[in-house]
Amino acid sequence: MPVYNAPTKDMAFVLHEVLKTQDLSIEGYEDLSADFTSQVLDEAGKLARDVFQPVNASGDQEGCTLENGVIRTPAGFKEAFNKYREGGWNGLDCDPEYGGQGMPYVLHTAIGEIFCAANMALTMYPGLTHGAYSAIHAHGTDAQKATYLPKMVDLEWSGTMNLTEPHCGTDLGLMRTKAEPVSDGSYKISGQKIFISAGDNDMTDNVIHLVLAKIPGGPDGVKGISLFIVPKFIVNDDGSLGARNGVSVGNIEEKMGIHGNATCVMNYDEATGYLLGTEHKGMRAMFTMMNEARLGVGMQGLAQAEAAYQNAVNYAKDRLQGRDVTGTKNPDGPADPLTVHPDIRRMLMNQKSFIEGSRAFTLWGAMMIDSAHKDDAAEGLISLLTPVLKGFNTDIGYDMTVQAQQVFGGHGYIEEHGMSQFTRDARIAMIYEGANGVQALDLVGRKMPKDGGKHVMAFFDMIKTFASENKGDETYENDFLNPLKEASKDLQSVMMYFMQAGMKNPNDALAGSSDALHMFGHVCLGLMWAQMAKAANDALAAGTDDPQFYENKLITGRYYMQRWLPTTKSHMARAMSGSTNVMGLDAEAF
Amino acid sequence: MPVYNAPTKDMAFVLHEVLKTQDLSIEGYEDLSADFTSQVLDEAGKLARDVFQPVNASGDQEGCTLENGVIRTPAGFKEAFNKYREGGWNGLDCDPEYGGQGMPYVLHTAIGEIFCAANMALTMYPGLTHGAYSAIHAHGTDAQKATYLPKMVDLEWSGTMNLTEPHCGTDLGLMRTKAEPVSDGSYKISGQKIFISAGDNDMTDNVIHLVLAKIPGGPDGVKGISLFIVPKFIVNDDGSLGARNGVSVGNIEEKMGIHGNATCVMNYDEATGYLLGTEHKGMRAMFTMMNEARLGVGMQGLAQAEAAYQNAVNYAKDRLQGRDVTGTKNPDGPADPLTVHPDIRRMLMNQKSFIEGSRAFTLWGAMMIDSAHKDDAAEGLISLLTPVLKGFNTDIGYDMTVQAQQVFGGHGYIEEHGMSQFTRDARIAMIYEGANGVQALDLVGRKMPKDGGKHVMAFFDMIKTFASENKGDETYENDFLNPLKEASKDLQSVMMYFMQAGMKNPNDALAGSSDALHMFGHVCLGLMWAQMAKAANDALAAGTDDPQFYENKLITGRYYMQRWLPTTKSHMARAMSGSTNVMGLDAEAF
């Protein structure tokens, strides 16, 4: 059976020694002392290990069922959910006015990784609730906030996001769900939504659906979409639950993974809905949640990679097979452990160096979200990096779960060891919240050219500044700064090519969009490793009780720079090869 | 529901216009006229489409069951198996002396791709039987051949290969299964084998297990392993079935995929076994089957990629979502088809160009197996390329099933469309028949240095010769020969580095073994595309009824050269970065 132990020491290293959150003048960060966050992370780690993780594999096996319109989550989910609820974990970064603890989003993200690594399907129920909370918090009236938020913060009620319909996912302008105005100011919502994660459950008393729909007579396409609050049970004026609303679960999908999460077809049949925000501005309201939601999905890729990696490490240490070609390491045993084999090491180092880099990247992104409302530069940068955080972390995170599975050989393919579940669960993160091709389109088509390319230039300047401020140590320059500068230069060449070629033919840029997104991701992780190596060098220079911890950071970082970062070369060659090779074939010739 | 149509035109193109099998003086190839093979491929295609494919998804869903020691295969498998049997497909390349049709292995490989693409789990039952047939054919006594082969060729009986035990897969020297000699010349086999594909079934009257076991008193390690025939039912002297042997199914594994194939724990309890080949030379006997078996698994990677690709293409053509940024292509519809989007095209072209290259590579490999017994150069080359055929085709084949799934967006994640099954089924091919890391070790540690590097040098010479013999057309040189020569040069640099650095520290070579295997695969596919492009140019120059077919080959080939081949650059940088970055961390630091 798989295990999971939260990597709290690595998280604390990133927060306090790399990002130095406690020293930053960001609201709420003054409370992030090393002692405090370590305690929070440790508590989350215990709950994740002892309560969430033990029902992960069983939840996968059992899945959710729909009987007479009622969803049943797997055995043990409700108990685990209640412990999470009682611990107040859902309200960690929520507004104290509605019962939250007002902590920063960066801490929510760190504990999010922990719970998601332990049980992704279960963590999605509070995760979606948190997203719906954020939307109502940002766009709701005072009365709406007072009615819904305290119960959602407390997880007495859960929330969902309803966007996709059978014939449209990415292209929401094709949406058919209708919202007919009623004289009392409410709307009657009718239509079908599909792929609704955590669409219903048997753990909360009410489910607050946020539903995109069109008010008849509004503008065509995405400009005529509005957002509605549609509770499963109508909430009476005194806050008690009233009549069942006209919303029901039509079906639950059989999926490749996240079996413990009920992915529902939702049928709305003149359900009572309440406008959230402004008429026809529903897409804008959803988009304000986008950075957060996409960073959260990117974090899922990282979390599944971490969980898979931990188990691959355990197996590689325990399993005796073959001998070290440079001399046996276990002469008294029948064979050496798998860790002596360079190709096994390669896979473990791939995972480890990606995961630690990705964690720093994700927490850095969360930090920018925390400061974005007061800092335009942070807002611009996180907006640029959001598609990278989502696309890169989930693409590579998935690949890393596949490599972790590969370490197990045949034992990775049978369900008994749980390695298959990590890959099956991680797979969805490349798809939902905007498939990764859509992230690449967003990066190249919108975020890079945004504000005249100001934000992407600021990103490159930041790297240049970091490199010039930290030069002087030849080893550090060779190991970290030079490869980073080289990769950054490659990425800049691609951007220049996109700007020039894309002016004549936008497809020349779009055909390279996924390659550019991956290059961007590697440059970001290269920057993170340069920063982590600097922090490690600083700690070693200052003297430390645990020099090995910091030496290992340097070793892992060098692996990333030498074995991951050169990937930018191939991406660059592809991205700059134009679109003729991609678009040359007649569509009917496929 | 997914569909499958055999790509017989592409197969015929490779066989007759690229490899020109009909013109080669290889035994059996004189019969491979274009008319004949096309007819065979078409017939296989119909059976695959109409009979195998319709029970693929249902077989995945239902899986195999074990009740009271009896395996039940999914509904419809027996009927499909019987049609395959009645069509004589299993004996296509078998020895006519035992009821086979004596056709070449290359044709068996082509039809193998067709059936495997339609239903991998089902095709594995005859596939394993074929492997066991080959082992008995190569190493059995005349009496053994007469007893077992006719019924195995006919599929009245099936076969299995029993290697793995709970504590050893790759490292078979640790094997514990025992074979005690009995006075009548037979042996009593006792022990447990795991991960036995097609371990038992309800479709054949007998199962002929080939079992590796140790005769007490023999040499330690792999040098003391012998191979035995252990039939499920003892065969009487008159060929009728006698007593049930002491072999039973202990369990069937719950797996990520290939649910329709019964992966069994096999228990041997003093089962009667008959020595196959020479005492203690069992590994050698298994290894003579290795090229064929590994090429066959590589073909599975290709086959799943092809099946997934066909469905991704259909979806991309049908699904309307978004608009072509360069101008709408479907003005009367609510949106344009997915095929207008460059990133969707990128994924489809990735798949198409890999699949067609991989098919040529695989059939070329099969051709070398056909000629290997009379041609030392072919024997040397196929031995070198076998780990590449297995490792590269299954790694990239798997990735392509993931990309095909990605084309579907959320619809790729639900089981309804069948895209999840292609990835789940394809995943095993990276693991069994030697995990891909073991293939890389075989390539770099054994095959490349074999005979003083003679075969790898011959490979590079072949590319050089091909390039110099076909120069003169500037477009062709720029599009195909130059990128091929460049990639080949990169691979040679890596080989040189391995020879030099590996002398001092073998880990410097082994740490780059997977990268070298992938480079090798890309160079092989580059060569295949250069050959296919030449054949296309020749056909166009000679005049053809279907110029578009050949033009499309050139377009697809250029995509491969421009967008796949540059991958060698990153692999080269990694492979030549030594082993310090891979092995630097203390094993306990993971």
PDB file of N, CA and C in Angstrom, chain A residues 166-167 169 171 254 256-257 317 319 321-322 342-343 345-346 398 402 405-406 413 415 423-424 427 430 507 511 514 559 562-563 567 570 574 577-578 581 585 587 590, chain B residues 166-167 169 171 254 256-257 317 319 321-322 342-343 345-346 398 402 405-406 413 415 423-424 427 430 507 511 514 559 562-563 567 570 574 577-578 581 585 587 590:
ATOM      1  N   PRO A 166     -22.470  19.675 -23.118  1.00  0.00           N
ATOM      2  CA  PRO A 166     -22.047  18.574 -23.989  1.00  0.00           C
ATOM      3  C   PRO A 166     -21.336  19.034 -25.264  1.00  0.00           C
ATOM      4  N   HIS A 167     -21.790  20.106 -25.851  1.00  0.00           N
ATOM      5  CA  HIS A 167     -21.230  20.525 -27.135  1.00  0.00           C
ATOM      6  C   HIS A 167     -20.209  21.647 -26.979  1.00  0.00           C
ATOM      7  N   GLY A 169     -16.893  23.218 -24.408  1.00  0.00           N
ATOM      8  CA  GLY A 169     -16.054  23.271 -23.216  1.00  0.00           C
ATOM      9  C   GLY A 169     -15.223  24.535 -23.293  1.00  0.00           C
ATOM     10  N   ASP A 171     -15.026  26.564 -25.878  1.00  0.00           N
ATOM     11  CA  ASP A 171     -15.739  27.615 -26.612  1.00  0.00           C
ATOM     12  C   ASP A 171     -17.094  27.883 -25.956  1.00  0.00           C
ATOM     13  N   GLU A 254     -18.042   7.628 -15.760  1.00  0.00           N
ATOM     14  CA  GLU A 254     -16.974   6.639 -15.524  1.00  0.00           C
ATOM     15  C   GLU A 254     -15.688   7.247 -16.066  1.00  0.00           C
ATOM     16  N   MET A 256     -11.164   7.761 -16.038  1.00  0.00           N
ATOM     17  CA  MET A 256      -9.871   7.098 -15.924  1.00  0.00           C
ATOM     18  C   MET A 256      -9.371   7.108 -14.480  1.00  0.00           C
ATOM     19  N   GLY A 257      -9.665   8.187 -13.775  1.00  0.00           N
ATOM     20  CA  GLY A 257      -9.188   8.314 -12.391  1.00  0.00           C
ATOM     21  C   GLY A 257     -10.087   9.222 -11.579  1.00  0.00           C
ATOM     22  N   LYS A 317      14.589   1.674  -2.847  1.00  0.00           N
ATOM     23  CA  LYS A 317      15.503   1.367  -1.738  1.00  0.00           C
ATOM     24  C   LYS A 317      15.345  -0.074  -1.256  1.00  0.00           C
ATOM     25  N   ARG A 319      13.751  -2.819  -2.986  1.00  0.00           N
ATOM     26  CA  ARG A 319      13.764  -3.895  -3.963  1.00  0.00           C
ATOM     27  C   ARG A 319      15.203  -4.267  -4.340  1.00  0.00           C
ATOM     28  N   GLN A 321      17.639  -6.117  -6.782  1.00  0.00           N
ATOM     29  CA  GLN A 321      17.602  -6.630  -8.152  1.00  0.00           C
ATOM     30  C   GLN A 321      18.864  -6.188  -8.875  1.00  0.00           C
ATOM     31  N   GLY A 322      19.661  -7.144  -9.306  1.00  0.00           N
ATOM     32  CA  GLY A 322      20.883  -6.817 -10.038  1.00  0.00           C
ATOM     33  C   GLY A 322      21.975  -6.273  -9.118  1.00  0.00           C
ATOM     34  N   PRO A 342      22.062   3.386 -12.500  1.00  0.00           N
ATOM     35  CA  PRO A 342      21.989   4.775 -12.983  1.00  0.00           C
ATOM     36  C   PRO A 342      20.649   5.141 -13.617  1.00  0.00           C
ATOM     37  N   ASP A 343      20.019   4.213 -14.335  1.00  0.00           N
ATOM     38  CA  ASP A 343      18.771   4.615 -14.986  1.00  0.00           C
ATOM     39  C   ASP A 343      17.630   4.779 -13.976  1.00  0.00           C
ATOM     40  N   ARG A 345      18.240   5.860 -10.891  1.00  0.00           N
ATOM     41  CA  ARG A 345      18.610   7.157 -10.317  1.00  0.00           C
ATOM     42  C   ARG A 345      18.151   8.316 -11.201  1.00  0.00           C
ATOM     43  N   ARG A 346      18.363   8.129 -12.504  1.00  0.00           N
ATOM     44  CA  ARG A 346      17.939   9.171 -13.459  1.00  0.00           C
ATOM     45  C   ARG A 346      16.458   9.474 -13.262  1.00  0.00           C
ATOM     46  N   TYR A 398       2.495  14.910 -14.579  1.00  0.00           N
ATOM     47  CA  TYR A 398       1.974  13.630 -15.077  1.00  0.00           C
ATOM     48  C   TYR A 398       3.112  12.707 -15.523  1.00  0.00           C
ATOM     49  N   VAL A 402       4.324   8.840 -14.259  1.00  0.00           N
ATOM     50  CA  VAL A 402       4.587   7.697 -15.146  1.00  0.00           C
ATOM     51  C   VAL A 402       5.981   7.133 -14.866  1.00  0.00           C
ATOM     52  N   GLN A 405       5.971   5.204 -11.624  1.00  0.00           N
ATOM     53  CA  GLN A 405       5.365   3.896 -11.884  1.00  0.00           C
ATOM     54  C   GLN A 405       6.379   2.963 -12.540  1.00  0.00           C
ATOM     55  N   GLN A 406       7.200   3.532 -13.439  1.00  0.00           N
ATOM     56  CA  GLN A 406       8.181   2.732 -14.177  1.00  0.00           C
ATOM     57  C   GLN A 406       9.237   2.144 -13.235  1.00  0.00           C
ATOM     58  N   TYR A 413       2.317  -1.649 -12.582  1.00  0.00           N
ATOM     59  CA  TYR A 413       1.140  -1.743 -13.469  1.00  0.00           C
ATOM     60  C   TYR A 413      -0.072  -2.350 -12.768  1.00  0.00           C
ATOM     61  N   GLU A 415      -2.742  -2.720  -9.707  1.00  0.00           N
ATOM     62  CA  GLU A 415      -3.339  -1.677  -8.867  1.00  0.00           C
ATOM     63  C   GLU A 415      -2.902  -1.786  -7.404  1.00  0.00           C
ATOM     64  N   THR A 423      -0.982   8.036 -11.652  1.00  0.00           N
ATOM     65  CA  THR A 423      -0.985   8.499 -13.046  1.00  0.00           C
ATOM     66  C   THR A 423      -2.413   8.742 -13.516  1.00  0.00           C
ATOM     67  N   ARG A 424      -3.329   7.868 -13.131  1.00  0.00           N
ATOM     68  CA  ARG A 424      -4.711   8.040 -13.594  1.00  0.00           C
ATOM     69  C   ARG A 424      -5.340   9.304 -13.007  1.00  0.00           C
ATOM     70  N   ARG A 427      -3.736  12.540 -14.574  1.00  0.00           N
ATOM     71  CA  ARG A 427      -4.038  12.776 -15.991  1.00  0.00           C
ATOM     72  C   ARG A 427      -5.061  13.891 -16.198  1.00  0.00           C
ATOM     73  N   MET A 430      -4.117  17.788 -16.665  1.00  0.00           N
ATOM     74  CA  MET A 430      -3.676  18.319 -17.973  1.00  0.00           C
ATOM     75  C   MET A 430      -4.863  18.797 -18.806  1.00  0.00           C
ATOM     76  N   ASN A 507      -0.378  31.756 -37.050  1.00  0.00           N
ATOM     77  CA  ASN A 507      -0.149  30.327 -36.846  1.00  0.00           C
ATOM     78  C   ASN A 507       1.327  29.982 -36.640  1.00  0.00           C
ATOM     79  N   ALA A 511       1.691  27.592 -33.593  1.00  0.00           N
ATOM     80  CA  ALA A 511       2.203  26.235 -33.807  1.00  0.00           C
ATOM     81  C   ALA A 511       3.330  25.913 -32.829  1.00  0.00           C
ATOM     82  N   SER A 514       2.899  25.394 -27.473  1.00  0.00           N
ATOM     83  CA  SER A 514       3.166  24.416 -26.412  1.00  0.00           C
ATOM     84  C   SER A 514       4.655  24.318 -26.112  1.00  0.00           C
ATOM     85  N   TYR A 559      21.520  18.847 -11.005  1.00  0.00           N
ATOM     86  CA  TYR A 559      20.868  17.876 -11.887  1.00  0.00           C
ATOM     87  C   TYR A 559      19.858  18.595 -12.785  1.00  0.00           C
ATOM     88  N   GLN A 562      21.591  20.628 -15.482  1.00  0.00           N
ATOM     89  CA  GLN A 562      22.345  19.853 -16.475  1.00  0.00           C
ATOM     90  C   GLN A 562      21.479  18.895 -17.277  1.00  0.00           C
ATOM     91  N   ARG A 563      20.373  18.436 -16.682  1.00  0.00           N
ATOM     92  CA  ARG A 563      19.627  17.380 -17.362  1.00  0.00           C
ATOM     93  C   ARG A 563      18.193  17.741 -17.739  1.00  0.00           C
ATOM     94  N   THR A 567      16.524  20.810 -22.345  1.00  0.00           N
ATOM     95  CA  THR A 567      15.309  20.554 -23.117  1.00  0.00           C
ATOM     96  C   THR A 567      14.886  21.792 -23.902  1.00  0.00           C
ATOM     97  N   SER A 570      15.632  21.759 -27.798  1.00  0.00           N
ATOM     98  CA  SER A 570      14.734  21.074 -28.742  1.00  0.00           C
ATOM     99  C   SER A 570      13.441  21.868 -28.912  1.00  0.00           C
ATOM    100  N   ARG A 574      11.930  23.457 -32.469  1.00  0.00           N
ATOM    101  CA  ARG A 574      10.554  23.189 -32.930  1.00  0.00           C
ATOM    102  C   ARG A 574       9.753  24.479 -33.058  1.00  0.00           C
ATOM    103  N   SER A 577      10.367  26.566 -36.075  1.00  0.00           N
ATOM    104  CA  SER A 577      10.298  25.912 -37.391  1.00  0.00           C
ATOM    105  C   SER A 577       9.048  26.326 -38.167  1.00  0.00           C
ATOM    106  N   GLY A 578       8.277  27.240 -37.613  1.00  0.00           N
ATOM    107  CA  GLY A 578       7.137  27.767 -38.359  1.00  0.00           C
ATOM    108  C   GLY A 578       5.920  26.878 -38.334  1.00  0.00           C
ATOM    109  N   ASN A 581       5.002  23.089 -41.460  1.00  0.00           N
ATOM    110  CA  ASN A 581       5.071  21.656 -41.152  1.00  0.00           C
ATOM    111  C   ASN A 581       3.852  21.189 -40.347  1.00  0.00           C
ATOM    112  N   LEU A 585      -0.721  19.770 -44.090  1.00  0.00           N
ATOM    113  CA  LEU A 585      -1.585  18.694 -44.580  1.00  0.00           C
ATOM    114  C   LEU A 585      -3.027  19.196 -44.672  1.00  0.00           C
ATOM    115  N   ALA A 587      -6.826  19.031 -44.054  1.00  0.00           N
ATOM    116  CA  ALA A 587      -7.482  18.421 -42.891  1.00  0.00           C
ATOM    117  C   ALA A 587      -8.047  17.038 -43.224  1.00  0.00           C
ATOM    118  N   PHE A 590      -5.818  13.586 -42.867  1.00  0.00           N
ATOM    119  CA  PHE A 590      -5.483  12.885 -41.616  1.00  0.00           C
ATOM    120  C   PHE A 590      -6.238  11.562 -41.549  1.00  0.00           C
TER     121      PHE A 590
ATOM    122  N   PRO B 166       7.791 -13.498  -7.539  1.00  0.00           N
ATOM    123  CA  PRO B 166       7.488 -12.310  -6.725  1.00  0.00           C
ATOM    124  C   PRO B 166       8.718 -11.455  -6.405  1.00  0.00           C
ATOM    125  N   HIS B 167       9.831 -12.066  -6.164  1.00  0.00           N
ATOM    126  CA  HIS B 167      11.006 -11.308  -5.735  1.00  0.00           C
ATOM    127  C   HIS B 167      11.982 -11.070  -6.884  1.00  0.00           C
ATOM    128  N   GLY B 169      12.283 -10.138 -11.258  1.00  0.00           N
ATOM    129  CA  GLY B 169      11.783  -9.966 -12.619  1.00  0.00           C
ATOM    130  C   GLY B 169      12.973  -9.873 -13.556  1.00  0.00           C
ATOM    131  N   ASP B 171      16.127  -9.623 -12.625  1.00  0.00           N
ATOM    132  CA  ASP B 171      17.263 -10.383 -12.105  1.00  0.00           C
ATOM    133  C   ASP B 171      16.864 -11.842 -11.886  1.00  0.00           C
ATOM    134  N   GLU B 254      -5.312  -7.312 -10.562  1.00  0.00           N
ATOM    135  CA  GLU B 254      -6.052  -6.109 -10.951  1.00  0.00           C
ATOM    136  C   GLU B 254      -5.030  -5.155 -11.553  1.00  0.00           C
ATOM    137  N   MET B 256      -3.871  -1.797 -14.401  1.00  0.00           N
ATOM    138  CA  MET B 256      -4.239  -0.506 -14.981  1.00  0.00           C
ATOM    139  C   MET B 256      -4.977  -0.685 -16.305  1.00  0.00           C
ATOM    140  N   GLY B 257      -4.583  -1.698 -17.059  1.00  0.00           N
ATOM    141  CA  GLY B 257      -5.203  -1.922 -18.364  1.00  0.00           C
ATOM    142  C   GLY B 257      -5.101  -3.377 -18.785  1.00  0.00           C
ATOM    143  N   LYS B 317     -11.970  16.270 -36.360  1.00  0.00           N
ATOM    144  CA  LYS B 317     -12.702  16.703 -37.561  1.00  0.00           C
ATOM    145  C   LYS B 317     -14.161  17.042 -37.244  1.00  0.00           C
ATOM    146  N   ARG B 319     -15.597  17.734 -34.013  1.00  0.00           N
ATOM    147  CA  ARG B 319     -15.885  18.635 -32.899  1.00  0.00           C
ATOM    148  C   ARG B 319     -15.717  20.091 -33.318  1.00  0.00           C
ATOM    149  N   GLN B 321     -15.371  23.841 -32.280  1.00  0.00           N
ATOM    150  CA  GLN B 321     -14.999  24.588 -31.081  1.00  0.00           C
ATOM    151  C   GLN B 321     -14.007  25.675 -31.462  1.00  0.00           C
ATOM    152  N   GLY B 322     -14.382  26.924 -31.258  1.00  0.00           N
ATOM    153  CA  GLY B 322     -13.491  28.028 -31.581  1.00  0.00           C
ATOM    154  C   GLY B 322     -13.394  28.289 -33.081  1.00  0.00           C
ATOM    155  N   PRO B 342      -3.719  25.249 -34.524  1.00  0.00           N
ATOM    156  CA  PRO B 342      -2.354  24.748 -34.678  1.00  0.00           C
ATOM    157  C   PRO B 342      -1.918  23.764 -33.592  1.00  0.00           C
ATOM    158  N   ASP B 343      -2.337  23.967 -32.353  1.00  0.00           N
ATOM    159  CA  ASP B 343      -1.861  23.049 -31.317  1.00  0.00           C
ATOM    160  C   ASP B 343      -2.510  21.666 -31.442  1.00  0.00           C
ATOM    161  N   ARG B 345      -3.347  20.439 -34.423  1.00  0.00           N
ATOM    162  CA  ARG B 345      -2.580  19.915 -35.561  1.00  0.00           C
ATOM    163  C   ARG B 345      -1.225  19.366 -35.123  1.00  0.00           C
ATOM    164  N   ARG B 346      -0.575  20.121 -34.238  1.00  0.00           N
ATOM    165  CA  ARG B 346       0.728  19.681 -33.721  1.00  0.00           C
ATOM    166  C   ARG B 346       0.600  18.287 -33.116  1.00  0.00           C
ATOM    167  N   TYR B 398       3.301   5.209 -26.206  1.00  0.00           N
ATOM    168  CA  TYR B 398       2.488   5.580 -25.039  1.00  0.00           C
ATOM    169  C   TYR B 398       2.212   7.083 -25.027  1.00  0.00           C
ATOM    170  N   VAL B 402      -1.400   9.325 -25.097  1.00  0.00           N
ATOM    171  CA  VAL B 402      -1.747  10.411 -24.166  1.00  0.00           C
ATOM    172  C   VAL B 402      -2.107  11.674 -24.958  1.00  0.00           C
ATOM    173  N   GLN B 405      -5.535  11.272 -26.495  1.00  0.00           N
ATOM    174  CA  GLN B 405      -6.525  11.493 -25.439  1.00  0.00           C
ATOM    175  C   GLN B 405      -6.700  12.985 -25.190  1.00  0.00           C
ATOM    176  N   GLN B 406      -5.601  13.715 -25.261  1.00  0.00           N
ATOM    177  CA  GLN B 406      -5.637  15.163 -24.999  1.00  0.00           C
ATOM    178  C   GLN B 406      -6.470  15.900 -26.050  1.00  0.00           C
ATOM    179  N   TYR B 413     -11.053  11.884 -20.982  1.00  0.00           N
ATOM    180  CA  TYR B 413     -10.814  11.353 -19.631  1.00  0.00           C
ATOM    181  C   TYR B 413     -11.901  10.388 -19.196  1.00  0.00           C
ATOM    182  N   GLU B 415     -14.430   7.226 -19.682  1.00  0.00           N
ATOM    183  CA  GLU B 415     -14.202   5.938 -20.339  1.00  0.00           C
ATOM    184  C   GLU B 415     -15.068   5.752 -21.581  1.00  0.00           C
ATOM    185  N   THR B 423      -4.456   4.454 -23.554  1.00  0.00           N
ATOM    186  CA  THR B 423      -3.276   4.784 -22.741  1.00  0.00           C
ATOM    187  C   THR B 423      -3.059   3.717 -21.670  1.00  0.00           C
ATOM    188  N   ARG B 424      -4.132   3.244 -21.076  1.00  0.00           N
ATOM    189  CA  ARG B 424      -3.963   2.247 -20.011  1.00  0.00           C
ATOM    190  C   ARG B 424      -3.414   0.934 -20.559  1.00  0.00           C
ATOM    191  N   ARG B 427       0.354   1.339 -21.654  1.00  0.00           N
ATOM    192  CA  ARG B 427       1.317   1.558 -20.563  1.00  0.00           C
ATOM    193  C   ARG B 427       2.147   0.309 -20.257  1.00  0.00           C
ATOM    194  N   MET B 430       5.675  -0.556 -22.016  1.00  0.00           N
ATOM    195  CA  MET B 430       6.932   0.060 -21.561  1.00  0.00           C
ATOM    196  C   MET B 430       7.595  -0.781 -20.462  1.00  0.00           C
ATOM    197  N   ASN B 507      29.268   4.044 -15.222  1.00  0.00           N
ATOM    198  CA  ASN B 507      28.054   4.804 -14.933  1.00  0.00           C
ATOM    199  C   ASN B 507      27.913   6.054 -15.806  1.00  0.00           C
ATOM    200  N   ALA B 511      24.296   6.227 -17.233  1.00  0.00           N
ATOM    201  CA  ALA B 511      23.428   7.352 -16.839  1.00  0.00           C
ATOM    202  C   ALA B 511      22.796   8.012 -18.060  1.00  0.00           C
ATOM    203  N   SER B 514      19.196   5.791 -21.418  1.00  0.00           N
ATOM    204  CA  SER B 514      17.844   6.039 -21.936  1.00  0.00           C
ATOM    205  C   SER B 514      17.847   7.149 -22.975  1.00  0.00           C
ATOM    206  N   TYR B 559       7.602  17.114 -41.381  1.00  0.00           N
ATOM    207  CA  TYR B 559       7.235  17.388 -39.981  1.00  0.00           C
ATOM    208  C   TYR B 559       8.161  16.608 -39.042  1.00  0.00           C
ATOM    209  N   GLN B 562      11.644  18.110 -38.917  1.00  0.00           N
ATOM    210  CA  GLN B 562      11.741  19.453 -38.342  1.00  0.00           C
ATOM    211  C   GLN B 562      11.284  19.526 -36.893  1.00  0.00           C
ATOM    212  N   ARG B 563      10.382  18.623 -36.505  1.00  0.00           N
ATOM    213  CA  ARG B 563       9.815  18.782 -35.161  1.00  0.00           C
ATOM    214  C   ARG B 563      10.071  17.623 -34.213  1.00  0.00           C
ATOM    215  N   THR B 567      14.895  16.715 -31.153  1.00  0.00           N
ATOM    216  CA  THR B 567      14.939  16.164 -29.801  1.00  0.00           C
ATOM    217  C   THR B 567      16.307  15.574 -29.487  1.00  0.00           C
ATOM    218  N   SER B 570      18.678  17.720 -27.145  1.00  0.00           N
ATOM    219  CA  SER B 570      18.544  17.680 -25.682  1.00  0.00           C
ATOM    220  C   SER B 570      19.047  16.363 -25.128  1.00  0.00           C
ATOM    221  N   ARG B 574      22.115  15.826 -22.341  1.00  0.00           N
ATOM    222  CA  ARG B 574      21.935  15.049 -21.109  1.00  0.00           C
ATOM    223  C   ARG B 574      22.900  13.868 -21.061  1.00  0.00           C
ATOM    224  N   SER B 577      26.419  14.586 -20.100  1.00  0.00           N
ATOM    225  CA  SER B 577      26.656  15.348 -18.865  1.00  0.00           C
ATOM    226  C   SER B 577      27.219  14.471 -17.751  1.00  0.00           C
ATOM    227  N   GLY B 578      27.499  13.215 -18.060  1.00  0.00           N
ATOM    228  CA  GLY B 578      28.158  12.360 -17.073  1.00  0.00           C
ATOM    229  C   GLY B 578      27.226  11.800 -16.027  1.00  0.00           C
ATOM    230  N   ASN B 581      25.872  14.047 -11.779  1.00  0.00           N
ATOM    231  CA  ASN B 581      24.567  14.642 -11.463  1.00  0.00           C
ATOM    232  C   ASN B 581      23.519  13.576 -11.139  1.00  0.00           C
ATOM    233  N   LEU B 585      23.788  12.064  -5.277  1.00  0.00           N
ATOM    234  CA  LEU B 585      23.075  12.066  -4.001  1.00  0.00           C
ATOM    235  C   LEU B 585      23.272  10.732  -3.282  1.00  0.00           C
ATOM    236  N   ALA B 587      22.133   7.548  -1.448  1.00  0.00           N
ATOM    237  CA  ALA B 587      20.861   6.841  -1.654  1.00  0.00           C
ATOM    238  C   ALA B 587      19.857   7.156  -0.544  1.00  0.00           C
ATOM    239  N   PHE B 590      17.298  10.372  -0.736  1.00  0.00           N
ATOM    240  CA  PHE B 590      16.066  10.471  -1.537  1.00  0.00           C
ATOM    241  C   PHE B 590      14.853  10.436  -0.616  1.00  0.00           C
TER     242      PHE B 590
END
